[in-house]
Tab-separated table of C-alpha atoms and ligand atoms in Angstrom:
chain	number	residue	atom	x	y	z
U	217	MET	CA	-2.328	-6.291	16.421
U	218	ASN	CA	-2.502	-2.569	16.420
U	219	ILE	CA	-3.582	-0.250	13.671
U	220	TYR	CA	-1.864	3.262	13.244
U	221	GLY	CA	-4.296	5.565	11.261
U	222	ALA	CA	-8.051	5.632	11.732
U	223	SER	CA	-9.204	6.344	8.159
U	224	GLY	CA	-10.964	4.597	5.664
U	225	HIS	CA	-7.959	2.695	4.617
U	226	GLY	CA	-7.651	1.638	8.380
U	227	LYS	CA	-11.293	0.076	8.077
U	228	VAL	CA	-10.227	-2.011	5.277
U	229	ILE	CA	-7.276	-3.261	7.458
U	230	ILE	CA	-9.691	-4.296	10.076
U	231	ASP	CA	-11.584	-6.403	7.579
U	232	ILE	CA	-8.325	-8.017	6.589
U	233	ALA	CA	-7.501	-8.980	10.153
U	234	GLU	CA	-10.832	-10.119	10.980
U	235	SER	CA	-10.923	-12.418	7.882
U	236	ILE	CA	-7.906	-14.201	9.270
U	237	ASP	CA	-8.963	-14.091	12.993
U	238	ILE	CA	-6.403	-11.482	14.072
U	239	ILE	CA	-7.661	-9.546	17.127
U	240	ILE	CA	-7.333	-5.746	16.859
U	241	ASP	CA	-5.836	-4.267	20.159
U	242	GLN	CA	-5.630	-0.708	19.679
U	243	ILE	CA	-6.278	1.906	17.110
U	244	PHE	CA	-4.097	5.166	17.032
U	245	ASP	CA	-4.734	8.401	15.214
U	246	ASP	CA	-2.870	11.636	16.126
U	247	ASN	CA	-6.108	13.559	15.089
U	248	ARG	CA	-7.971	13.971	18.534
U	249	ASN	CA	-11.206	14.668	16.706
U	250	VAL	CA	-11.209	11.065	15.467
U	251	VAL	CA	-12.727	8.999	18.368
U	252	LEU	CA	-14.169	6.015	16.625
U	253	LEU	CA	-13.404	3.767	13.799
U	254	ASN	CA	-16.213	1.217	13.044
U	255	GLU	CA	-17.370	1.594	16.561
U	256	ARG	CA	-13.990	0.839	17.905
U	257	VAL	CA	-12.458	3.455	20.327
U	258	VAL	CA	-9.421	5.334	18.733
U	259	THR	CA	-6.474	6.209	21.128
U	260	HIS	CA	-4.363	9.282	20.666
U	261	GLU	CA	-1.361	8.084	22.938
U	262	LEU	CA	1.340	5.723	21.880
U	263	ASN	CA	1.491	3.877	24.934
U	264	LYS	CA	3.971	1.159	26.019
U	265	ASN	CA	1.423	-1.600	25.211
U	266	PHE	CA	0.894	-0.185	21.923
U	267	LEU	CA	4.526	0.121	21.152
U	268	ASP	CA	5.178	-3.362	22.313
U	269	SER	CA	2.700	-5.119	19.930
U	270	ASP	CA	2.835	-5.424	16.162
U	271	THR	CA	1.402	-2.645	14.314
U	272	ILE	CA	0.087	-2.148	10.775
U	273	ILE	CA	0.569	1.515	9.479
U	274	ALA	CA	-2.711	2.129	7.863
U	275	ILE	CA	-2.074	5.219	5.957
U	276	GLY	CA	-3.041	5.363	2.238
U	277	ASN	CA	-0.703	8.036	1.070
U	278	ASN	CA	2.735	6.570	0.238
U	279	ILE	CA	4.846	9.462	1.190
U	280	ILE	CA	3.041	9.950	4.618
U	281	ARG	CA	3.144	6.120	5.240
U	282	LYS	CA	7.134	6.250	4.675
U	283	ARG	CA	7.486	9.241	7.046
U	284	VAL	CA	5.393	7.821	9.794
U	285	THR	CA	7.069	4.400	9.434
U	286	ASN	CA	10.474	6.072	9.594
U	287	SER	CA	9.501	7.939	12.827
U	288	PHE	CA	7.494	4.976	14.377
U	289	THR	CA	9.497	3.374	17.435
U	290	GLY	CA	7.157	0.316	17.821
U	291	ASN	CA	7.082	-3.103	16.035
U	292	VAL	CA	5.788	-3.346	12.422
U	293	SER	CA	3.657	-6.395	11.587
U	294	ASP	CA	4.435	-8.972	9.214
U	295	ALA	CA	2.587	-8.572	5.886
U	296	ILE	CA	-1.093	-9.319	6.532
U	297	ILE	CA	-3.362	-11.066	3.715
U	298	HIS	CA	-6.954	-11.022	3.381
U	299	LYS	CA	-8.378	-14.663	3.584
U	300	SER	CA	-9.777	-14.474	-0.040
U	301	ALA	CA	-6.398	-13.261	-1.722
U	302	ILE	CA	-4.267	-15.784	-3.610
U	303	ILE	CA	-0.677	-15.649	-2.769
U	304	SER	CA	1.780	-18.073	-4.528
U	305	PRO	CA	3.852	-19.913	-2.063
U	306	ASN	CA	6.907	-18.728	-4.020
U	307	ALA	CA	6.086	-14.959	-3.672
U	308	ASN	CA	7.849	-12.898	-0.896
U	309	LEU	CA	6.051	-9.989	0.790
U	310	LYS	CA	7.943	-8.061	3.381
U	311	ASN	CA	6.636	-6.537	6.676
U	312	GLY	CA	3.784	-3.918	7.066
U	313	THR	CA	2.400	-4.937	3.659
U	314	VAL	CA	-1.307	-5.392	3.154
U	315	VAL	CA	-2.982	-7.518	0.828
U	316	MET	CA	-6.959	-6.973	0.389
U	317	SER	CA	-9.717	-9.138	-0.556
U	318	ASN	CA	-9.455	-11.079	-3.863
U	319	ALA	CA	-6.009	-9.754	-4.797
U	320	CYS	CA	-3.564	-12.128	-6.576
U	321	VAL	CA	0.053	-12.315	-6.218
U	322	ASN	CA	1.840	-14.928	-8.594
U	323	SER	CA	4.859	-16.902	-8.408
U	324	SER	CA	8.389	-15.478	-7.627
U	325	THR	CA	7.098	-11.880	-7.157
U	326	VAL	CA	8.927	-10.001	-4.513
U	327	ILE	CA	6.989	-7.150	-2.749
U	328	GLY	CA	8.736	-4.644	-0.500
U	329	LYS	CA	7.817	-3.391	2.732
U	330	GLN	CA	4.628	-1.257	3.716
U	331	CYS	CA	2.937	-1.718	0.283
U	332	ILE	CA	-0.672	-1.759	-0.415
U	333	ILE	CA	-2.082	-4.428	-2.573
U	334	ASN	CA	-5.518	-3.347	-3.087
U	335	THR	CA	-8.935	-5.144	-3.784
U	336	ALA	CA	-8.877	-7.544	-6.694
U	337	SER	CA	-5.584	-6.315	-8.039
U	338	THR	CA	-3.479	-8.728	-9.643
U	339	ILE	CA	0.512	-8.952	-9.757
U	340	ASP	CA	1.840	-11.699	-11.977
U	341	HIS	CA	4.991	-13.686	-11.917
U	342	ASP	CA	8.524	-12.461	-11.307
U	343	CYS	CA	7.616	-8.712	-10.568
U	344	GLU	CA	9.635	-6.725	-8.125
U	345	LEU	CA	7.876	-3.960	-6.096
U	346	ALA	CA	9.965	-1.825	-3.951
U	347	ASP	CA	8.888	-0.402	-0.676
U	348	TYR	CA	5.838	1.828	0.050
U	349	VAL	CA	4.268	0.962	-3.486
U	350	HIS	CA	0.360	1.122	-3.790
U	351	ILE	CA	-1.221	-1.061	-6.424
U	352	SER	CA	-5.010	0.254	-6.380
U	353	PRO	CA	-8.102	-1.828	-6.865
U	354	ASN	CA	-8.514	-3.799	-9.998
U	355	ALA	CA	-4.984	-2.911	-11.329
U	356	ALA	CA	-3.149	-5.584	-13.217
U	357	ILE	CA	0.519	-5.844	-13.486
U	358	ALA	CA	1.690	-8.395	-15.956
U	359	GLY	CA	4.865	-10.658	-15.509
U	360	ASN	CA	8.444	-9.270	-15.030
U	361	VAL	CA	7.329	-5.863	-14.219
U	362	ILE	CA	9.505	-3.612	-11.833
U	363	ILE	CA	8.009	-0.883	-9.687
U	364	GLU	CA	10.333	1.335	-7.703
U	365	GLU	CA	9.729	2.824	-4.230
U	366	GLY	CA	6.645	4.844	-3.546
U	367	THR	CA	4.828	4.632	-6.913
U	368	HIS	CA	1.084	4.555	-6.945
U	369	VAL	CA	-0.803	2.573	-9.663
U	370	GLY	CA	-4.208	3.991	-9.943
U	371	ILE	CA	-7.344	1.987	-9.995
U	372	GLY	CA	-7.945	-0.165	-12.903
U	373	ALA	CA	-4.653	0.498	-14.602
U	374	VAL	CA	-2.884	-2.089	-16.701
U	375	VAL	CA	0.877	-2.810	-16.983
U	376	ILE	CA	2.263	-4.925	-19.775
U	377	PRO	CA	5.108	-7.507	-19.215
U	378	GLY	CA	8.662	-6.326	-18.647
U	379	ILE	CA	7.956	-2.680	-18.041
U	380	LYS	CA	10.155	-0.773	-15.436
U	381	ILE	CA	8.357	1.953	-13.624
U	382	GLY	CA	10.501	4.325	-11.537
U	383	LYS	CA	10.118	5.756	-8.082
U	384	TRP	CA	7.458	7.875	-6.764
U	385	VAL	CA	5.634	7.671	-10.015
U	386	THR	CA	1.885	8.175	-10.424
U	387	ILE	CA	-0.179	6.252	-12.867
U	388	GLY	CA	-3.671	7.532	-13.480
U	389	ALA	CA	-6.770	5.578	-13.185
U	390	GLY	CA	-7.485	3.200	-16.073
U	391	ALA	CA	-3.981	4.038	-17.670
U	392	VAL	CA	-2.419	1.469	-19.983
U	393	ILE	CA	1.343	1.378	-19.538
U	394	ILE	CA	3.277	0.122	-22.422
U	395	ARG	CA	6.605	1.722	-22.136
U	396	ASP	CA	8.914	2.218	-19.152
U	397	VAL	CA	8.247	5.256	-16.913
U	398	PRO	CA	10.781	7.666	-15.310
U	399	ASP	CA	10.943	8.577	-11.708
U	400	TYR	CA	8.281	11.120	-10.477
U	401	ALA	CA	6.251	11.036	-13.768
U	402	VAL	CA	2.456	11.255	-13.649
U	403	VAL	CA	0.983	9.239	-16.561
U	404	VAL	CA	-2.549	8.987	-17.796
U	405	GLY	CA	-4.400	7.385	-20.692
U	406	ASN	CA	-4.298	4.562	-23.110
U	407	PRO	CA	-1.425	4.222	-24.198
U	408	GLY	CA	-0.087	5.877	-21.051
U	409	LYS	CA	1.381	9.517	-21.640
U	410	ILE	CA	3.475	11.576	-19.195
U	411	ILE	CA	1.393	14.757	-18.227
U	412	LYS	CA	3.854	16.232	-15.666
U	413	TYR	CA	6.359	15.389	-13.172
U	414	LEU	CA	6.020	15.524	-9.254
U	415	ASN	CA	8.357	17.692	-7.278
U	416	LYS	CA	11.075	15.493	-5.950
J	62	COA	C1	-3.615	10.842	-12.690
J	62	COA	C2	-4.270	11.845	-11.606
J	62	COA	C3	-3.343	11.592	-10.198
J	62	COA	C4	-4.112	13.189	-11.952
J	62	COA	O1	-4.514	14.264	-11.074
J	62	COA	P1	-4.119	15.487	-11.175
J	62	COA	O2	-2.631	15.882	-11.025
J	62	COA	O3	-5.133	16.356	-10.188
J	62	COA	O4	-4.531	15.948	-12.573
J	62	COA	P2	-5.813	16.777	-13.258
J	62	COA	O5	-7.151	16.255	-12.700
J	62	COA	O6	-5.556	18.149	-13.140
J	62	COA	O7	-5.889	16.380	-14.757
J	62	COA	C5	-4.763	16.627	-15.719
J	62	COA	C6	-5.220	16.353	-17.163
J	62	COA	O8	-5.177	14.815	-16.997
J	62	COA	C7	-6.276	14.137	-17.431
J	62	COA	N1	-6.491	13.163	-16.449
J	62	COA	C8	-6.545	12.974	-15.222
J	62	COA	N2	-6.565	11.638	-14.919
J	62	COA	C9	-6.725	10.898	-15.828
J	62	COA	C10	-6.980	9.639	-16.120
J	62	COA	N3	-6.876	8.803	-15.045
J	62	COA	N4	-7.157	9.099	-17.381
J	62	COA	C11	-7.100	10.172	-18.403
J	62	COA	N5	-6.929	11.272	-18.335
J	62	COA	C12	-6.798	11.836	-16.888
J	62	COA	C13	-7.311	15.335	-17.178
J	62	COA	O9	-8.509	15.223	-17.777
J	62	COA	C14	-6.651	16.649	-17.309
J	62	COA	O10	-6.451	16.838	-18.787
J	62	COA	P3	-6.661	18.239	-19.468
J	62	COA	O11	-5.514	19.041	-19.019
J	62	COA	O12	-6.642	17.966	-20.847
J	62	COA	O13	-7.983	18.918	-19.124
J	62	COA	C15	-5.774	11.426	-11.193
J	62	COA	O14	-6.702	11.912	-12.210
J	62	COA	C16	-5.867	9.965	-11.054
J	62	COA	O15	-6.174	9.157	-12.068
J	62	COA	N6	-5.610	9.381	-9.788
J	62	COA	C17	-5.930	7.913	-9.483
J	62	COA	C18	-6.516	7.819	-8.331
J	62	COA	C19	-6.812	6.352	-7.833
J	62	COA	O16	-6.810	5.428	-8.629
J	62	COA	N7	-6.896	6.277	-6.599
J	62	COA	C20	-7.082	4.879	-6.060
J	62	COA	C21	-7.305	4.866	-4.543
J	62	COA	S1	-7.564	3.343	-3.879
């Protein structure tokens, strides 16, 4: 498997791969100043071998991950899941999604492509997460929650059951979401309040 993006996020993807005995073939970054990632050589060319193997797009920023995915001509890997994560057999995770250590995804939850389910986050039953969503470490998403494309749920945030969160929303660290959130909103605090909207 290849990794596209030699960042700190890429290091965590290496840990996921190693936990499930996946061998990393190549690591690519377009920044020529980045030459090593965890002592592994970083390539700056998308050669045929790279494009022919499965790749994880290891870019933490949701909008940049979407742009790179849309222009990438290689094969995106199936979801990869850290050995210590607990995923219900009835959950469905689409390709390119990464699940980090100690995360938990419960029954009948559907997670789109290229999502990040970060360390020790929990996503309960019957949730629907669209593509390019990032659930940060220790965030807790209760059952029957809908999260639209590109939304970032900050570290340690909590979302109560049945909430609908729009697309490209930013939920601040530690926020408690008790009401639906419209597209592009930035929400912070307990209870969560909208402080601004991001430019579409
Ligand atoms: C919500 C967030 C994106 C806002 O960032 P920002 O747009 O740069 O906002 P600012 O830092 O200018 O703060 C704006 C106001 O919101 C408040 N605020 C910002 N983040 C907050 C938070 N998480 N909880 C409570 N209040 C917060 C600030 O105190 C400030 O209030 P003031 O206007 O009364 O002084 C950011 O603070 C945040 O929480 N990011 C989460 C990052 C994260 O979890 N990353 C995980 C990576 S794995």
